[in-house]
mmCIF file of C-alpha atoms in Angstrom:
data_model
loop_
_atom_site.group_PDB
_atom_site.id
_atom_site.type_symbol
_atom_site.label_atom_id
_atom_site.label_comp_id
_atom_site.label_asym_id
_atom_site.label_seq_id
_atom_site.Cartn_x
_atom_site.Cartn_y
_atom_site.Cartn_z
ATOM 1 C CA UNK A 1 -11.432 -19.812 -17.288
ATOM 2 C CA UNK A 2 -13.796 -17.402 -15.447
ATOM 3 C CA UNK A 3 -12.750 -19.377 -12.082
ATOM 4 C CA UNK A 4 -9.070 -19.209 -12.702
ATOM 5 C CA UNK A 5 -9.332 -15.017 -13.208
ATOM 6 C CA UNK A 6 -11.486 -14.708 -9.851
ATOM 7 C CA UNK A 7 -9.241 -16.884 -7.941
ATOM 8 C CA UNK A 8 -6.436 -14.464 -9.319
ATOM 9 C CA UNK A 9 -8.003 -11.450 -8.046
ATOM 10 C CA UNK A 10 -9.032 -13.302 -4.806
ATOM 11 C CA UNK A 11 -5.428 -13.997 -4.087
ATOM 12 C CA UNK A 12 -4.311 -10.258 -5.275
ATOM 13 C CA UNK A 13 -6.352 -8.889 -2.882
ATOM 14 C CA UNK A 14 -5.258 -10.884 -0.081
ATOM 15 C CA UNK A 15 -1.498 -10.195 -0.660
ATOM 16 C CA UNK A 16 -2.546 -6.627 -1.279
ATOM 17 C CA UNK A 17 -4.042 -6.344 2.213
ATOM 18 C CA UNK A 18 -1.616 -7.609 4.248
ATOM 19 C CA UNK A 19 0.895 -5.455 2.242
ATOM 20 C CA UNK A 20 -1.018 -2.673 2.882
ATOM 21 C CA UNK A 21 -1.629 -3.162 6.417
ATOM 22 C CA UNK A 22 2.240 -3.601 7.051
ATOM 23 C CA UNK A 23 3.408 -1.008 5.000
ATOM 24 C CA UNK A 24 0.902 1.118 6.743
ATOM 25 C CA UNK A 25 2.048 0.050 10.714
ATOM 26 C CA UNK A 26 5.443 0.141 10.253
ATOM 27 C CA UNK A 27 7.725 2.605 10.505
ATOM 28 C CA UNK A 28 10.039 2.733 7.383
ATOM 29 C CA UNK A 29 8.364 5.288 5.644
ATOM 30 C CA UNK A 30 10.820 7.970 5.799
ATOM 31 C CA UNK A 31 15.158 7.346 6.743
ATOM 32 C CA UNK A 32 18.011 9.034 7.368
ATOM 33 C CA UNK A 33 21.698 7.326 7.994
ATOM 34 C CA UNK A 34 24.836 8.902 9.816
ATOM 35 C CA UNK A 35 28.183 7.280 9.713
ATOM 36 C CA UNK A 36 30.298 9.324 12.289
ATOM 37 C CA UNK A 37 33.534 8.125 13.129
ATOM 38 C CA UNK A 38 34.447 9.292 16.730
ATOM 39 C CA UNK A 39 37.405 8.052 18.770
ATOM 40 C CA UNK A 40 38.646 5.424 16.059
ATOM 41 C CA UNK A 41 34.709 3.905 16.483
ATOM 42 C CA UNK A 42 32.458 4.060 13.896
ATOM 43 C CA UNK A 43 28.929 5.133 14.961
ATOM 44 C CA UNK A 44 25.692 4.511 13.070
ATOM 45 C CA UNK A 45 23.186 6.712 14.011
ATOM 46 C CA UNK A 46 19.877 7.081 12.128
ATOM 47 C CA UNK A 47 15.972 8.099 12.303
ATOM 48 C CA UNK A 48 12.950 6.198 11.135
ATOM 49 C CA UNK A 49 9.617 6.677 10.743
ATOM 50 C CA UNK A 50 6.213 5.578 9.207
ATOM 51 C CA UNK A 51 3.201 7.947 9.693
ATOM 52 C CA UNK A 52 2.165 6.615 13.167
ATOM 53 C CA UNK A 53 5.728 6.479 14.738
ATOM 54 C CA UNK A 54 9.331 7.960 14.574
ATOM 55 C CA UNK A 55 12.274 6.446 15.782
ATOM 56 C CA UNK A 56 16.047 7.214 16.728
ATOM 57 C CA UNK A 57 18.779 4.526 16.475
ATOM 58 C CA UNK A 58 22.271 5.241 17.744
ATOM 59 C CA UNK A 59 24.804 2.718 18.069
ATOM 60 C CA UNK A 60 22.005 -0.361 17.084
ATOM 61 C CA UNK A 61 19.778 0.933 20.289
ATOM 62 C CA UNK A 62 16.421 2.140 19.146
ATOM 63 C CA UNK A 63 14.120 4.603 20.885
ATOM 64 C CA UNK A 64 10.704 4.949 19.396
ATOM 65 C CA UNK A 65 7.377 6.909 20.201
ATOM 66 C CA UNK A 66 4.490 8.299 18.831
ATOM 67 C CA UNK A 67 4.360 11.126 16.514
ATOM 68 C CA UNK A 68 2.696 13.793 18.430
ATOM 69 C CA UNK A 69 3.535 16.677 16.884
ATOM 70 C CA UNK A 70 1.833 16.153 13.056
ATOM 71 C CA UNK A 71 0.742 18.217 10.758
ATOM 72 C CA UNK A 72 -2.849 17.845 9.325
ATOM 73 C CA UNK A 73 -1.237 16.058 5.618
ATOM 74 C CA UNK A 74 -0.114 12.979 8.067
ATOM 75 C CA UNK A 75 -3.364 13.074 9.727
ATOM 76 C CA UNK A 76 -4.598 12.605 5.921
ATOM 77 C CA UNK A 77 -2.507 10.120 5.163
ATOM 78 C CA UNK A 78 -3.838 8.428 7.827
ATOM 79 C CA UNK A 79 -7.295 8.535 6.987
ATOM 80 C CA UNK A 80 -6.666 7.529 3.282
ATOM 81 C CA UNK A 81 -4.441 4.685 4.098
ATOM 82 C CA UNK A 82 -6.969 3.559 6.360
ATOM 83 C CA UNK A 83 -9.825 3.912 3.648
ATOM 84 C CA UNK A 84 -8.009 2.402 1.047
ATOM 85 C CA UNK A 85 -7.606 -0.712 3.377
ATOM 86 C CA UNK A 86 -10.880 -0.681 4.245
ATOM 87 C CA UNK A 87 -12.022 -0.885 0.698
ATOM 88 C CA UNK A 88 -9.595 -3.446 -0.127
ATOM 89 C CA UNK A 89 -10.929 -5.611 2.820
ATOM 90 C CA UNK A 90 -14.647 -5.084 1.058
ATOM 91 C CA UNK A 91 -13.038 -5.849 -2.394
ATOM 92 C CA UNK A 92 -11.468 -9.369 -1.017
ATOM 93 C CA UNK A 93 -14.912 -10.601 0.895
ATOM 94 C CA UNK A 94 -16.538 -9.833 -2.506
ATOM 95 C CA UNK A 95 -13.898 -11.501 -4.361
ATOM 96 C CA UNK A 96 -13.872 -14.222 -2.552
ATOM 97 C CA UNK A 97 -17.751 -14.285 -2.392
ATOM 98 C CA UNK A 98 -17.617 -14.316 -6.039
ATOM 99 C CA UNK A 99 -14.994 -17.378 -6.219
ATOM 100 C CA UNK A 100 -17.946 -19.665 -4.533
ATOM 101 C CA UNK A 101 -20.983 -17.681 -6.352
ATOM 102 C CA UNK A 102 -20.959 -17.344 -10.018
ATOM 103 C CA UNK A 103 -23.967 -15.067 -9.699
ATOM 104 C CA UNK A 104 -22.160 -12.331 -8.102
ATOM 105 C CA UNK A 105 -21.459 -8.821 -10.108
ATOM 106 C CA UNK A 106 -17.972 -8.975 -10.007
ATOM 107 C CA UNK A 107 -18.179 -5.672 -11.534
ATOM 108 C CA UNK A 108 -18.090 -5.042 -7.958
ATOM 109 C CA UNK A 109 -15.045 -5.889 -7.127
ATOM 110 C CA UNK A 110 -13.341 -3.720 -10.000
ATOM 111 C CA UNK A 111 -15.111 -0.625 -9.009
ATOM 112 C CA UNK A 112 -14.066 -1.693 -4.881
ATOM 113 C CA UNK A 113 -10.276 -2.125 -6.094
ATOM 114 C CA UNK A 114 -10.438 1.452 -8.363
ATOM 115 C CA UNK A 115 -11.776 3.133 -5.296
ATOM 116 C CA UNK A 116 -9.190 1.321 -2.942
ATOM 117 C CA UNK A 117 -5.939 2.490 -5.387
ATOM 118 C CA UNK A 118 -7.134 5.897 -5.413
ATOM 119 C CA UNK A 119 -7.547 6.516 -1.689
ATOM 120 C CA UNK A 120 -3.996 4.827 -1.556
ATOM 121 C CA UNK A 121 -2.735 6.771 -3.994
ATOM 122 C CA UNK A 122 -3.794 10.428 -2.583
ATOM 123 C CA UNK A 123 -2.622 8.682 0.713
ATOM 124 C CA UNK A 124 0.952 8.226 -0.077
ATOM 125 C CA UNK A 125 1.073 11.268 -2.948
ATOM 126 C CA UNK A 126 -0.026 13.584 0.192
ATOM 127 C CA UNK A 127 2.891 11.786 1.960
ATOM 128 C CA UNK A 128 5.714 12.057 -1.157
ATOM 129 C CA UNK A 129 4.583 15.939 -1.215
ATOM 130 C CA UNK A 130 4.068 17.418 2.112
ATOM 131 C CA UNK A 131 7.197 14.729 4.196
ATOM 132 C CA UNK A 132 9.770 17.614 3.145
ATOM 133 C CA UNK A 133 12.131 14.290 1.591
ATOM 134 C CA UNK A 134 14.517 15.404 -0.953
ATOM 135 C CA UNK A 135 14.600 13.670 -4.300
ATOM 136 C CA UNK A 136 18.427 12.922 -3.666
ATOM 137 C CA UNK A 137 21.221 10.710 -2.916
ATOM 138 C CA UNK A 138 22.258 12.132 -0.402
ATOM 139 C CA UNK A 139 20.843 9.978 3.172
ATOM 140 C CA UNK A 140 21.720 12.124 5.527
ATOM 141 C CA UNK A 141 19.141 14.630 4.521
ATOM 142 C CA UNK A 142 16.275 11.434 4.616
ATOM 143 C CA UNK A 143 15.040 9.182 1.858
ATOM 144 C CA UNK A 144 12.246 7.045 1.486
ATOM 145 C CA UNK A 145 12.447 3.913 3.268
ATOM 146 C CA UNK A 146 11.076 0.314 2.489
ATOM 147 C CA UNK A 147 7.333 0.527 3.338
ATOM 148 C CA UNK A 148 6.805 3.481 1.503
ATOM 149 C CA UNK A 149 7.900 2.323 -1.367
ATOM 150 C CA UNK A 150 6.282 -1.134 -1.326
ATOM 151 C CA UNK A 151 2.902 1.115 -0.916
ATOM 152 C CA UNK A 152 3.449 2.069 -4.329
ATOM 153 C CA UNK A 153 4.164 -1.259 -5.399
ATOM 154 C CA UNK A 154 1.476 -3.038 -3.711
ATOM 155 C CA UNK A 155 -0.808 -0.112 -5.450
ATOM 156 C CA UNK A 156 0.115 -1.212 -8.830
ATOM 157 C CA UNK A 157 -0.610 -4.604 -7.917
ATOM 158 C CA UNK A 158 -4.091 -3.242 -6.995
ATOM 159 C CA UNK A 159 -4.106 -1.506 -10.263
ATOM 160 C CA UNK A 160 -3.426 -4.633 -12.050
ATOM 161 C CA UNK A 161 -6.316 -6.561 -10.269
ATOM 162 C CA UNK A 162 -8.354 -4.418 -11.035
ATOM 163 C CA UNK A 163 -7.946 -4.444 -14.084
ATOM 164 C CA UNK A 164 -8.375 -8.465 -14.282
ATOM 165 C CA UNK A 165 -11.844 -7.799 -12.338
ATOM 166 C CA UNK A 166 -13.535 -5.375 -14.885
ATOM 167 C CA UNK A 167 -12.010 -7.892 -18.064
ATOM 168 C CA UNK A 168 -13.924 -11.136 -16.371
ATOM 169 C CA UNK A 169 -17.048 -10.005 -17.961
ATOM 170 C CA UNK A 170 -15.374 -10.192 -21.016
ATOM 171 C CA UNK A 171 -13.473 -13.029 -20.546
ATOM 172 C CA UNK A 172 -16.756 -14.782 -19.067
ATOM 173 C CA UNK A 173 -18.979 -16.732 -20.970
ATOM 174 C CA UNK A 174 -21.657 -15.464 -23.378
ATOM 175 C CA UNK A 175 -24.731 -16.850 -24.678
ATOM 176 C CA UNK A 176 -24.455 -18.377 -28.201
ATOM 177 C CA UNK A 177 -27.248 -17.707 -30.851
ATOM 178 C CA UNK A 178 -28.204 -20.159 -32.914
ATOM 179 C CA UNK A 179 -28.899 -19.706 -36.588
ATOM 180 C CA UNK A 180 -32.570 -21.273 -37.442
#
């Protein structure tokens, strides 16, 4: 039993790495959409962009560069994304340590994973506050695109494993006494 709830949260924090790192190199983070109709043609024209990059797209042509103009929030985003990643990479050697070594604290792990979500989550609450992104339907004035908002889901998936790490202590075995 104790094997089969490490070998969950080894393969939790492997998905939730390489979620991370592509939600946090790609640049869906923030979208807008215009439909213009000019000269019977219609014209989709857009902007996308992820903290690192921005990009234009007119017409299915896409223009992209580096954001050189940010503010100090996306230069914090930055530097929690990055720290949360980093201590999810720690969390999944440990994990994984701790798959082929029973006598590893896996308490480790937990307390790895709890300080991984909350970098991730000041990372990407910084974002959702400071990115100017109305809460609205409408696209034209921007919405949040794809890899922002798998962030948040891959940081409840780091929620929930680490919530399996701190419970295999209790799920783990436990000396017996014996009545004499």
């Amino acid at each position: 039993m104790v094997f089969a709830v490490r070998l969950t949260v080894s393969i939790i924090t492997v998905v939730t790495l390489a979620m991370y790192l592509v939600c946090t190199t790609t640049d869906y983070w923030h979208a807008t959409e215009y439909h213009n109709t000019l000269h019977r043609q219609s014209v989709i024209q857009g902007t996308h962009s992820g903290i690192w990059n921005g990009c234009y797209v007119r017409d299915h042509k896409e223009l992209c560069g580096h954001i050189h103009r940010e503010g100090h929030w996306l230069r914090a985003v930055r530097a929690f994304m990055i720290l949360g990643i980093v201590a999810n990479f720690v969390a999944m050697l440990v994990a994984l340590m701790g798959l082929l070594r029973e006598d590893i604290c896996y308490h480790i792990v937990g307390y790895t994973l709890l300080v991984n979500a909350i970098f991730i989550m000041i990372g990407l609450s910084i974002y959702a506050g400071k990115s100017g992104i109305p809460f609205k339907r409408n696209i034209e004035e921007g919405y949040f695109a794809w890899s922002f908002i798998v962030s948040w889901i891959t940081w409840l998936l780091t929620i929930v494993a680490c919530v399996i790490a701190f419970l295999d202590d209790c799920i783990g075995e436990r000396p017996t006494f014996q009545h004499e």
